[in-house]
Amino acid sequence: MLVPVAVAAVCCAALTAGGRSATTRKWLTFFFDGVPAECPATNAIIAVPSSAENSPASGPVQTSATPPPFYYGHPPFVDQKCTACHEAGLGQGMRKKTPALCFDCHKDFLSAAKVKHQPVEAGDCKSCHDPHQSDQNKKLLLKTGKALCFDCHDDFFEKAKSKHQPAENGDCLACHNPHATDRKKLVNKATPALCWDCHDNFIEKAKFKHDVVEDCNTCHNPHATGESKLLTKIISKLCFDCHEEKDIKAVKGHANAEIKSCVDCHDPHVGTDKNLLKPGKNPAASK
Ligand code: HEC
Ligand code: HEC
Ligand code: HEC
Ligand code: HEC
Ligand code: HEC
Ligand code: HEC
Ligand code: HEC
Ligand code: HEC
Ligand code: HEC
């Protein structure tokens, strides 16, 4: 059975967290014999009446200001199987180190994976999850969306001109696994398959393709950039990463043309002729 010191400590932590104590408290009273009416100043053992919650004063009075009730308790915590994780007896020592501790019950998603998220590999589960409970987020998460990630990563939206909608919306998990995968950068799928989850596959049926079109990330950043259309560079420079200026100048079709904005005439991805010319930009076809 549980040591009262630990119970008092954890209840108190829960009761004070985030100002949502009412819901949490109700939950705690459900599975603990006695939850103190208020947090004591110390973690000293506290004596509490066992049926305080049954008093008529605690009726179902709800105001509209009350946040929507959400509670998820980690089953071993709710079931008071504290010693599934903690050493028996006084103190908060752990039975094992994380992640081994967690993999006593959860499928080991780490050892077989080729790419592991550093904090996960280090067993720092609690940088993202509360091991006990959450009265705010699903999956025991401490934060959701990009806020969770930007706790450790630089916010790449701050100075950006174009922002990729799913990333800006904090849907990082549309493309990344938070723990581990077999692919570099923890992506759920390789590019371009990843992109076709949301964009129409414009390569599939194309007659001619730009040689490098499948490497979307050489021209686009998946999150945000200082250029339009998530481009890694301004177009006038981007194309010259791979094409030689002298070659381009020598092309017949470029004579007398302002060739800085290549995409005025060329589609950067695919085309109906080998020069990837946009409709109406092919002098040969209009003859
Ligand atoms: C699924 C595993 C797990 C279970 C079950 C569990 N704990 Fe914990 N607990 C942890 C982890 C992990 C920490 C964080 C340890 C650290 O900071 O290194 C922790 C920390 C604590 C702390 C320190 C204060 C805090 O909240 O960080 C207390 C007190 C505590 N647990 C009490 C309990 C009690 C009481 C129970 C049973 C009702 C319980 N725990 C059940 C994993 C668990
Ligand atoms: C960088 C943050 C982060 C770290 C560190 C982390 N997780 Fe997670 N974990 C998440 C997110 C985000 C989800 C929600 C995934 C989803 O909703 O698809 C999640 C989900 C889970 C789930 C639920 C899986 C499911 O499919 O429902 C388990 C179990 C889990 N994590 C265990 C762990 C363990 C064990 C560790 C430590 C070894 C850990 N996590 C470390 C972010 C993290
Ligand atoms: C004693 C068994 C046990 C241990 C140890 C354990 N868990 Fe769990 N955990 C469960 C059970 C049971 C569930 C609920 C069933 C499920 O979703 O898999 C769960 C669910 C979860 C969820 C998903 C919650 C959701 O909303 O679906 C996360 C995240 C999680 N555990 C993280 C951890 C982490 C991190 C550790 C290690 C610190 C850990 N668990 C250790 C038994 C355990
Ligand atoms: C507790 C700190 C922490 C949190 C929270 C965190 N990360 Fe990381 N992440 C790291 C560290 C450390 C690295 C490795 C060093 C680096 O590349 O910056 C890393 C690396 C990565 C990488 C590159 C992996 C590789 O193979 O190069 C991706 C992708 C990533 N994180 C995505 C995420 C996403 C998505 C989230 C939110 C769900 C997130 N991170 C939350 C600490 C964190
Ligand atoms: C549309 C898909 C997509 C979304 C949404 C997305 N990412 Fe990425 N992310 C990628 C791809 C693809 C890469 C690899 C880029 C590369 O290899 O050049 C990556 C790389 C990363 C890296 C590693 C960067 C580096 O240079 O090593 C981090 C960190 C990262 N993402 C975090 C996040 C975070 C945080 C979010 C949510 C705010 C997010 N990502 C949303 C697709 C996405
Ligand atoms: C989770 C869904 C999703 C995924 C996955 C996704 N995108 Fe997007 N993307 C969008 C949405 C939504 C928009 C904004 C609406 C639109 O323009 O279609 C967008 C817009 C864009 C834009 C135009 C941005 C602008 O400023 O006009 C580019 C470029 C782009 N995505 C490239 C990619 C690439 C490259 C990948 C694969 C690495 C990818 N997307 C994966 C949802 C996604
Ligand atoms: C050689 C560089 C290059 C590669 C590789 C590339 N793109 Fe683009 N992409 C561009 C340029 C340049 C534009 C802007 C075109 C314009 O403004 O007319 C663009 C625009 C887009 C747009 C926005 C279209 C619109 O009308 O707003 C999407 C979506 C997109 N690319 C997705 C992808 C995907 C997905 C891949 C990989 C399959 C990819 N791109 C590969 C250069 C590239
Ligand atoms: C990452 C390298 C790379 C970038 C960036 C790039 N290209 Fe290409 N491009 C190639 C390669 C490789 C070919 C194949 C033909 C070759 O060897 O020149 C090609 C072929 C072409 C072709 C068709 C010619 C042929 O012989 O098939 C056109 C047109 C073209 N590129 C235009 C552009 C434009 C416009 C841009 C800028 C939006 C651009 N390219 C950016 C690598 C690139
Ligand atoms: C005014 C329209 C126009 C603009 C702007 C333009 N092109 Fe072209 N480009 C053409 C035409 C037309 C052809 C076909 C030429 C031919 O068949 O002789 C061509 C052919 C090409 C080829 C294939 C050359 C070969 O050797 O077969 C490449 C590569 C190319 N352009 C790249 C570029 C780049 C990079 C830019 C921007 C710096 C650019 N183009 C700007 C019209 C244009």
XYZ file of C-alpha atoms and ligand atoms in Angstrom:
674
model
C 0.000 0.000 0.000
C 0.879 3.567 -0.555
C 2.830 5.777 1.728
C 0.678 8.720 2.818
C 3.492 11.203 2.240
C 3.552 10.422 -1.417
C -0.213 10.597 -1.706
C -0.326 13.970 -0.080
C 2.423 15.269 -2.318
C 0.902 14.123 -5.554
C -2.612 15.164 -4.663
C -1.403 18.543 -3.737
C 0.507 18.936 -6.961
C -2.591 17.961 -8.890
C -4.888 20.172 -6.895
C -2.888 23.299 -7.481
C -2.070 22.733 -11.122
C -3.590 25.071 -13.687
C -6.477 26.276 -11.573
C -8.641 23.361 -12.698
C -8.566 21.814 -9.304
C -12.291 21.118 -9.115
C -12.317 18.436 -11.794
C -9.081 16.934 -10.675
C -10.116 16.935 -7.114
C -13.328 15.134 -7.924
C -11.275 12.516 -9.703
C -8.796 12.155 -6.949
C -11.503 11.766 -4.358
C -12.901 9.044 -6.534
C -9.891 6.860 -6.053
C -8.228 8.137 -2.928
C -9.905 7.678 0.385
C -9.366 11.211 1.414
C -8.241 14.231 -0.457
C -7.495 17.296 1.577
C -9.884 20.193 1.174
C -6.957 22.498 0.600
C -3.277 21.997 0.084
C -1.374 22.004 3.305
C 1.689 24.181 3.508
C 3.977 21.187 3.728
C 4.039 17.628 2.614
C 3.379 16.467 6.130
C 0.970 13.619 6.630
C -2.515 14.981 6.827
C -5.584 13.582 8.421
C -8.710 14.107 6.346
C -12.348 13.191 6.798
C -13.171 10.315 4.483
C -16.587 11.404 3.245
C -16.218 15.145 2.840
C -17.201 14.943 -0.800
C -20.619 13.536 0.037
C -21.750 16.660 1.800
C -24.775 18.353 0.195
C -22.782 21.553 -0.301
C -20.902 20.002 -3.231
C -23.892 19.860 -5.549
C -23.645 20.027 -9.345
C -23.328 23.803 -9.460
C -21.581 24.758 -12.702
C -21.016 28.240 -14.011
C -20.596 29.026 -17.678
C -17.039 30.161 -16.966
C -16.073 26.604 -16.068
C -13.708 25.168 -18.652
C -14.915 22.049 -20.445
C -14.154 19.086 -18.220
C -11.270 16.987 -19.411
C -9.371 14.501 -17.433
C -7.114 11.664 -18.414
C -5.466 9.660 -15.697
C -2.697 7.256 -16.588
C -4.311 3.884 -15.723
C -1.530 2.643 -13.389
C -1.708 5.966 -11.554
C -5.489 5.993 -11.340
C -5.439 2.387 -10.163
C -2.890 3.389 -7.522
C -0.297 0.997 -8.851
C 2.339 3.487 -7.796
C 4.881 0.728 -7.312
C 4.624 -0.239 -10.973
C 6.925 2.754 -11.396
C 8.108 3.897 -7.999
C 10.180 2.015 -5.524
C 8.137 0.796 -2.631
C 8.499 2.673 0.607
C 9.252 6.275 1.331
C 10.555 8.638 -1.304
C 9.950 9.026 -4.993
C 12.711 6.818 -6.308
C 11.973 5.007 -9.558
C 11.934 1.268 -9.959
C 13.744 1.533 -13.302
C 14.990 4.245 -15.578
C 12.827 5.550 -18.402
C 12.303 4.453 -21.149
C 12.765 0.876 -19.841
C 10.218 1.621 -17.141
C 7.563 2.629 -19.664
C 8.297 -0.340 -21.912
C 7.269 -2.676 -19.104
C 3.749 -1.954 -20.328
C 4.086 -0.113 -23.637
C 5.338 -1.547 -26.895
C 8.993 -0.647 -27.322
C 8.901 1.849 -30.194
C 12.584 2.723 -29.869
C 14.956 -0.195 -30.149
C 13.955 -1.267 -33.677
C 13.804 2.279 -35.092
C 16.717 3.712 -37.054
C 16.143 7.357 -36.187
C 15.340 8.336 -32.640
C 14.277 11.689 -31.309
C 17.018 12.679 -28.911
C 14.933 13.416 -25.784
C 13.008 10.192 -26.298
C 16.125 8.105 -26.701
C 17.490 9.729 -23.570
C 14.386 8.543 -21.706
C 13.257 12.081 -21.056
C 9.595 11.163 -21.496
C 8.562 13.682 -18.919
C 9.744 16.601 -21.047
C 6.569 15.992 -23.057
C 4.346 13.739 -20.939
C 3.075 13.937 -17.417
C 3.575 10.424 -16.016
C 0.455 10.650 -13.871
C -2.384 12.626 -15.332
C -3.523 15.584 -17.350
C -6.529 17.787 -16.966
C -5.791 19.651 -20.197
C -4.355 17.507 -22.961
C -4.827 14.111 -24.486
C -2.007 11.565 -24.427
C -0.798 13.006 -21.130
C 0.922 15.779 -23.066
C 2.233 18.807 -21.202
C 1.530 21.068 -24.178
C 0.043 20.603 -27.625
C 0.832 21.691 -31.171
C 3.923 23.718 -31.911
C 4.184 24.968 -28.329
C 5.328 21.496 -27.280
C 8.052 21.448 -29.924
C 9.172 25.045 -29.547
C 10.011 24.369 -25.932
C 13.279 23.052 -27.340
C 13.387 24.018 -31.029
C 13.776 27.522 -32.401
C 10.490 29.017 -33.549
C 11.000 29.038 -37.307
C 7.964 31.186 -37.987
C 9.206 34.324 -36.287
C 10.884 35.960 -39.278
C 9.221 34.019 -42.065
C 7.474 35.466 -45.106
C 5.722 32.320 -46.250
C 4.540 29.736 -43.812
C 3.385 26.223 -44.579
C -0.164 26.025 -43.344
C -0.048 22.653 -41.498
C 3.187 23.606 -39.736
C 1.901 27.035 -38.776
C -1.243 25.413 -37.416
C 0.948 23.310 -35.158
C 0.130 20.077 -36.906
C 3.747 18.939 -36.726
C 2.576 15.363 -36.308
C 1.055 15.385 -39.816
C 4.623 14.935 -41.005
C 6.698 13.892 -37.973
C 6.645 11.070 -35.502
C 7.404 12.526 -32.079
C 9.386 9.474 -30.955
C 11.179 7.485 -33.642
C 11.001 6.347 -37.258
C 13.162 4.681 -39.865
C 13.502 7.909 -41.813
C 15.816 10.852 -41.362
C 14.361 13.874 -39.616
C 11.663 11.682 -38.070
C 9.335 12.080 -41.038
C 6.330 9.781 -41.323
C 6.937 9.185 -45.028
C 9.660 9.984 -47.505
C 9.315 13.018 -49.761
C 7.443 13.305 -52.124
C 4.965 10.672 -50.818
C 4.650 12.822 -47.701
C 3.499 15.773 -49.798
C 0.850 13.752 -51.636
C -0.936 13.200 -48.327
C -2.356 16.667 -48.894
C -1.353 17.901 -52.359
C -2.502 16.488 -55.702
C 0.202 14.296 -57.157
C 1.246 16.388 -60.157
C 4.137 14.098 -61.087
C 2.241 10.865 -61.614
C 0.620 11.698 -64.934
C 3.132 14.223 -66.229
C 4.645 13.713 -69.663
C 7.917 15.461 -68.819
C 9.391 16.001 -65.400
C 12.066 18.293 -64.133
C 14.920 15.917 -63.300
C 15.015 17.024 -59.663
C 11.291 17.436 -59.045
C 11.031 14.628 -56.515
C 13.506 16.361 -54.212
C 10.924 18.889 -53.106
C 13.096 19.946 -50.174
C 15.912 21.230 -52.361
C 13.660 24.063 -53.524
C 11.056 24.233 -50.746
C 11.382 24.354 -47.019
C 8.634 22.254 -45.388
C 8.003 24.831 -42.658
C 8.675 28.450 -43.524
C 11.052 30.707 -45.442
C 11.822 34.309 -46.195
C 10.712 33.828 -49.829
C 7.284 33.278 -51.354
C 5.921 29.751 -51.900
C 8.204 28.350 -49.222
C 11.122 28.626 -51.620
C 14.562 28.191 -50.136
C 15.904 31.007 -52.321
C 14.624 33.750 -54.588
C 13.844 32.167 -57.997
C 16.501 34.123 -59.887
C 19.129 32.486 -57.687
C 17.469 29.137 -57.068
C 17.671 27.962 -60.674
C 21.348 28.898 -60.923
C 22.146 26.540 -58.069
C 22.167 23.854 -60.719
C 22.062 25.572 -64.100
C 25.083 27.467 -65.369
C 24.430 31.078 -66.292
C 26.528 30.774 -69.472
C 24.480 27.741 -70.598
C 21.243 29.555 -69.953
C 22.403 32.634 -71.857
C 23.318 30.442 -74.815
C 19.811 28.994 -75.161
C 18.053 30.191 -78.316
C 14.700 30.689 -76.628
C 16.320 33.030 -74.124
C 17.540 35.503 -76.663
C 16.077 38.975 -76.168
C 14.171 37.775 -73.138
C 14.289 39.039 -69.604
C 15.286 35.701 -68.168
C 15.361 36.529 -64.486
C 11.965 35.157 -63.681
C 12.374 31.693 -65.097
C 8.884 30.649 -64.016
C 7.287 33.198 -66.331
C 7.955 30.671 -69.083
C 8.916 27.432 -67.310
C 6.947 25.297 -64.939
C 9.388 24.386 -62.148
C 7.906 20.907 -61.789
C 6.506 19.265 -64.904
C 5.504 19.991 -68.480
C 4.078 18.805 -71.756
C 7.380 19.345 -73.582
C 10.917 18.595 -72.543
C 11.677 22.243 -71.810
C 8.836 22.364 -69.290
C 7.393 25.404 -70.990
C 4.141 26.796 -69.713
C 1.153 26.928 -72.107
C 1.692 29.610 -74.753
C 5.415 29.962 -73.982
C 6.638 27.441 -76.505
C 7.666 29.263 -79.694
C 7.885 25.970 -81.587
C 4.284 25.066 -80.755
C 2.846 28.449 -81.702
C 4.298 28.413 -85.208
C 3.684 5.149 -15.044
C 4.668 5.326 -14.001
C 4.237 6.027 -12.742
C 3.205 5.713 -11.897
C 2.208 4.579 -12.036
C 3.248 6.660 -10.809
N 4.289 7.546 -11.008
Fe 4.816 9.057 -9.765
N 6.243 9.640 -11.084
C 6.582 8.949 -12.234
C 7.664 9.651 -12.892
C 8.311 9.239 -14.202
C 7.968 10.769 -12.084
C 9.013 11.825 -12.339
C 10.273 11.381 -11.696
C 11.387 12.372 -11.973
O 11.150 13.573 -11.911
O 12.476 11.911 -12.277
C 7.070 10.711 -10.950
C 7.073 11.642 -9.902
C 6.307 11.521 -8.758
C 6.359 12.414 -7.639
C 7.254 13.620 -7.545
C 6.467 14.874 -7.753
C 6.047 15.022 -9.154
O 4.821 15.016 -9.406
O 6.909 15.098 -10.042
C 5.441 11.973 -6.722
C 5.097 12.587 -5.380
C 4.813 10.790 -7.271
N 5.365 10.549 -8.509
C 3.837 10.063 -6.635
C 3.144 9.019 -7.228
C 2.010 8.340 -6.596
C 1.451 8.659 -5.243
C 1.598 7.384 -7.480
C 0.422 6.428 -7.355
C -0.866 7.053 -7.107
C 2.461 7.475 -8.642
N 3.386 8.477 -8.457
C 2.358 6.656 -9.743
C 6.003 7.824 -12.706
C 4.907 7.185 -12.165
C 9.155 15.416 -27.869
C 7.997 15.104 -27.096
C 7.801 13.677 -26.662
C 8.655 12.903 -25.919
C 10.010 13.276 -25.374
C 7.968 11.637 -25.696
N 6.740 11.664 -26.299
Fe 5.343 10.196 -26.256
N 4.109 11.319 -27.428
C 4.385 12.588 -27.874
C 3.281 13.070 -28.664
C 3.197 14.411 -29.347
C 2.312 12.033 -28.667
C 0.951 12.046 -29.341
C 1.051 11.309 -30.653
C -0.250 11.358 -31.410
O -1.219 11.919 -30.935
O -0.249 10.807 -32.523
C 2.862 10.949 -27.871
C 2.207 9.745 -27.613
C 2.684 8.755 -26.761
C 1.989 7.537 -26.425
C 0.614 7.166 -26.905
C 0.774 6.484 -28.220
C -0.521 6.338 -28.935
O -0.424 5.967 -30.096
O -1.577 6.632 -28.396
C 2.804 6.805 -25.608
C 2.517 5.457 -24.987
C 4.016 7.567 -25.431
N 3.921 8.748 -26.139
C 5.078 7.157 -24.664
C 6.271 7.843 -24.538
C 7.422 7.352 -23.821
C 7.499 6.014 -23.125
C 8.384 8.302 -23.911
C 9.799 8.257 -23.370
C 10.589 7.115 -23.806
C 7.825 9.408 -24.692
N 6.555 9.084 -25.063
C 8.505 10.595 -24.980
C 5.510 13.320 -27.620
C 6.606 12.885 -26.896
C 2.076 -0.490 -15.345
C 1.868 -0.312 -16.754
C 2.266 1.007 -17.365
C 3.490 1.658 -17.261
C 4.706 1.235 -16.465
C 3.391 2.815 -18.110
N 2.164 2.897 -18.713
Fe 1.497 4.335 -19.955
N -0.312 3.420 -20.105
C -0.642 2.220 -19.482
C -1.997 1.867 -19.852
C -2.741 0.616 -19.396
C -2.466 2.879 -20.707
C -3.832 2.979 -21.386
C -3.927 2.016 -22.521
C -3.207 2.550 -23.699
O -3.604 3.593 -24.218
O -2.220 1.912 -24.130
C -1.380 3.829 -20.860
C -1.429 4.966 -21.653
C -0.386 5.843 -21.841
C -0.399 6.991 -22.712
C -1.508 7.354 -23.665
C -2.606 8.070 -23.080
C -3.732 8.213 -24.112
O -4.352 9.249 -24.079
O -3.954 7.307 -24.912
C 0.802 7.605 -22.605
C 1.263 8.860 -23.319
C 1.589 6.857 -21.682
N 0.840 5.795 -21.229
C 2.892 7.167 -21.342
C 3.667 6.414 -20.468
C 5.007 6.775 -20.067
C 5.746 8.008 -20.546
C 5.437 5.797 -19.212
C 6.755 5.734 -18.482
C 7.059 6.902 -17.618
C 4.361 4.839 -19.074
N 3.315 5.253 -19.856
C 4.423 3.721 -18.265
C 0.162 1.482 -18.648
C 1.447 1.797 -18.293
C 12.785 18.261 -24.698
C 13.293 18.939 -25.867
C 12.628 18.654 -27.200
C 11.293 18.736 -27.519
C 10.130 19.101 -26.605
C 11.198 18.464 -28.929
N 12.434 18.207 -29.456
Fe 12.883 17.682 -31.379
N 14.839 17.488 -30.894
C 15.395 17.750 -29.653
C 16.830 17.541 -29.713
C 17.807 17.750 -28.552
C 17.125 17.134 -31.036
C 18.501 16.794 -31.618
C 19.311 18.025 -31.862
C 18.751 18.803 -32.989
O 18.694 18.294 -34.112
O 18.354 19.982 -32.769
C 15.861 17.115 -31.753
C 15.731 16.801 -33.102
C 14.538 16.844 -33.809
C 14.397 16.534 -35.219
C 15.515 16.131 -36.164
C 15.778 14.680 -36.028
C 16.921 14.233 -36.910
O 16.961 13.039 -37.197
O 17.751 15.048 -37.323
C 13.087 16.675 -35.537
C 12.444 16.443 -36.883
C 12.403 17.088 -34.321
N 13.312 17.174 -33.297
C 11.050 17.358 -34.271
C 10.355 17.689 -33.098
C 8.932 17.852 -33.028
C 7.983 17.694 -34.201
C 8.640 18.172 -31.728
C 7.276 18.394 -31.123
C 6.335 17.259 -31.233
C 9.881 18.196 -30.986
N 10.904 17.920 -31.855
C 10.000 18.463 -29.625
C 14.713 18.147 -28.527
C 13.344 18.320 -28.425
C 4.455 19.243 -44.341
C 5.247 18.376 -43.533
C 5.896 18.935 -42.286
C 5.286 19.588 -41.245
C 3.817 19.948 -41.096
C 6.324 19.842 -40.276
N 7.516 19.374 -40.719
Fe 9.311 19.445 -39.775
N 10.223 18.638 -41.393
C 9.578 18.157 -42.514
C 10.547 17.614 -43.446
C 10.240 17.010 -44.802
C 11.806 17.781 -42.837
C 13.169 17.386 -43.415
C 13.684 18.510 -44.249
C 14.975 18.173 -44.910
O 15.404 17.029 -44.853
O 15.559 19.087 -45.489
C 11.559 18.410 -41.532
C 12.564 18.733 -40.619
C 12.316 19.168 -39.315
C 13.323 19.402 -38.302
C 14.789 19.190 -38.467
C 15.391 20.430 -39.055
C 16.836 20.278 -39.378
O 17.292 21.172 -40.106
O 17.461 19.303 -38.998
C 12.684 19.858 -37.182
C 13.311 20.241 -35.858
C 11.281 19.920 -37.493
N 11.086 19.503 -38.792
C 10.315 20.341 -36.605
C 8.988 20.559 -36.956
C 8.015 21.196 -36.090
C 8.301 21.697 -34.696
C 6.840 21.252 -36.774
C 5.528 21.883 -36.344
C 5.603 23.305 -35.990
C 7.073 20.647 -38.078
N 8.383 20.248 -38.146
C 6.113 20.490 -39.070
C 8.234 18.193 -42.755
C 7.297 18.801 -41.955
C -0.857 17.934 -43.810
C -1.123 18.441 -45.144
C 0.057 18.896 -45.983
C 1.210 18.214 -46.272
C 1.604 16.835 -45.769
C 1.961 19.032 -47.170
N 1.290 20.204 -47.418
Fe 1.945 21.765 -48.544
N 0.272 22.822 -48.090
C -0.778 22.351 -47.332
C -1.800 23.385 -47.231
C -3.128 23.254 -46.492
C -1.325 24.486 -47.967
C -2.021 25.846 -48.170
C -3.165 25.731 -49.124
C -2.688 25.600 -50.506
O -2.010 26.514 -50.992
O -2.967 24.557 -51.146
C -0.030 24.099 -48.502
C 0.756 24.908 -49.317
C 1.976 24.542 -49.854
C 2.813 25.394 -50.680
C 2.493 26.814 -51.135
C 2.852 27.776 -50.054
C 2.515 29.210 -50.422
O 3.068 30.087 -49.731
O 1.694 29.443 -51.314
C 3.934 24.676 -50.998
C 5.102 25.146 -51.827
C 3.803 23.382 -50.358
N 2.610 23.345 -49.666
C 4.734 22.382 -50.462
C 4.651 21.154 -49.806
C 5.679 20.146 -49.854
C 6.970 20.267 -50.629
C 5.234 19.093 -49.092
C 5.956 17.795 -48.800
C 7.282 17.939 -48.177
C 3.933 19.464 -48.549
N 3.610 20.705 -49.018
C 3.180 18.676 -47.695
C -0.865 21.133 -46.705
C 0.122 20.155 -46.721
C 13.521 22.921 -58.885
C 12.861 23.526 -57.765
C 11.554 22.924 -57.300
C 11.326 21.634 -56.910
C 12.291 20.478 -56.879
C 9.941 21.584 -56.460
N 9.360 22.813 -56.576
Fe 7.492 23.315 -56.029
N 7.790 25.215 -56.748
C 8.981 25.683 -57.259
C 8.826 27.069 -57.644
C 9.894 27.952 -58.260
C 7.488 27.417 -57.335
C 6.826 28.779 -57.538
C 6.216 28.819 -58.883
C 5.604 30.150 -59.181
O 5.654 31.039 -58.343
O 5.048 30.246 -60.281
C 6.865 26.228 -56.762
C 5.552 26.155 -56.296
C 5.007 25.066 -55.630
C 3.689 25.018 -55.038
C 2.704 26.147 -55.035
C 1.903 26.127 -56.294
C 1.023 27.320 -56.391
O 0.477 27.460 -57.495
O 0.917 28.112 -55.471
C 3.514 23.776 -54.509
C 2.285 23.248 -53.771
C 4.726 23.034 -54.748
N 5.620 23.857 -55.428
C 4.939 21.746 -54.353
C 6.059 21.007 -54.666
C 6.213 19.609 -54.348
C 5.198 18.755 -53.625
C 7.434 19.232 -54.811
C 8.045 17.848 -54.817
C 7.246 16.809 -55.450
C 8.049 20.408 -55.421
N 7.185 21.455 -55.300
C 9.318 20.449 -56.000
C 10.151 24.988 -57.381
C 10.322 23.656 -57.092
C 18.730 20.924 -57.718
C 19.195 21.228 -59.038
C 18.271 21.989 -59.970
C 17.585 23.149 -59.696
C 17.553 23.947 -58.392
C 16.917 23.510 -60.916
N 17.172 22.601 -61.890
Fe 16.428 22.577 -63.769
N 17.307 20.833 -64.144
C 18.173 20.175 -63.299
C 18.665 18.976 -63.946
C 19.629 17.975 -63.332
C 18.058 18.923 -65.221
C 18.243 17.841 -66.272
C 18.864 18.371 -67.536
C 20.222 18.902 -67.317
O 21.149 18.116 -67.131
O 20.397 20.130 -67.408
C 17.218 20.112 -65.313
C 16.468 20.446 -66.419
C 15.751 21.598 -66.581
C 14.947 21.956 -67.720
C 14.669 21.100 -68.925
C 15.794 21.006 -69.848
C 16.135 19.610 -70.217
O 17.149 19.483 -70.879
O 15.460 18.678 -69.842
C 14.430 23.184 -67.516
C 13.548 23.982 -68.441
C 14.869 23.590 -66.210
N 15.666 22.616 -65.653
C 14.506 24.770 -65.604
C 14.777 25.086 -64.298
C 14.243 26.227 -63.616
C 13.341 27.262 -64.266
C 14.711 26.225 -62.347
C 14.405 27.192 -61.228
C 12.990 27.294 -60.863
C 15.518 25.033 -62.196
N 15.558 24.391 -63.408
C 16.147 24.657 -61.024
C 18.513 20.561 -62.024
C 17.999 21.652 -61.361
C 10.755 34.267 -72.141
C 10.539 32.874 -71.771
C 11.672 32.195 -71.003
C 12.240 32.579 -69.826
C 11.914 33.810 -68.979
C 13.201 31.541 -69.478
N 13.196 30.572 -70.441
Fe 14.302 28.875 -70.428
N 13.588 28.390 -72.238
C 12.661 29.091 -72.947
C 12.417 28.449 -74.214
C 11.452 28.927 -75.289
C 13.255 27.317 -74.230
C 13.422 26.362 -75.388
C 14.587 26.855 -76.176
C 14.890 26.099 -77.398
O 14.244 25.119 -77.676
O 15.809 26.558 -78.051
C 13.969 27.314 -72.986
C 14.874 26.332 -72.606
C 15.474 26.241 -71.340
C 16.326 25.158 -70.907
C 16.726 23.957 -71.702
C 18.007 24.319 -72.445
C 18.580 23.228 -73.250
O 19.782 23.203 -73.323
O 17.833 22.406 -73.802
C 16.701 25.424 -69.633
C 17.576 24.577 -68.727
C 16.095 26.688 -69.289
N 15.349 27.152 -70.349
C 16.252 27.295 -68.065
C 15.817 28.566 -67.807
C 16.157 29.280 -66.602
C 17.030 28.754 -65.468
C 15.523 30.477 -66.673
C 15.606 31.622 -65.698
C 16.939 32.101 -65.463
C 14.778 30.501 -67.933
N 14.989 29.341 -68.573
C 13.993 31.577 -68.342
C 11.991 30.222 -72.521
C 12.288 30.941 -71.387
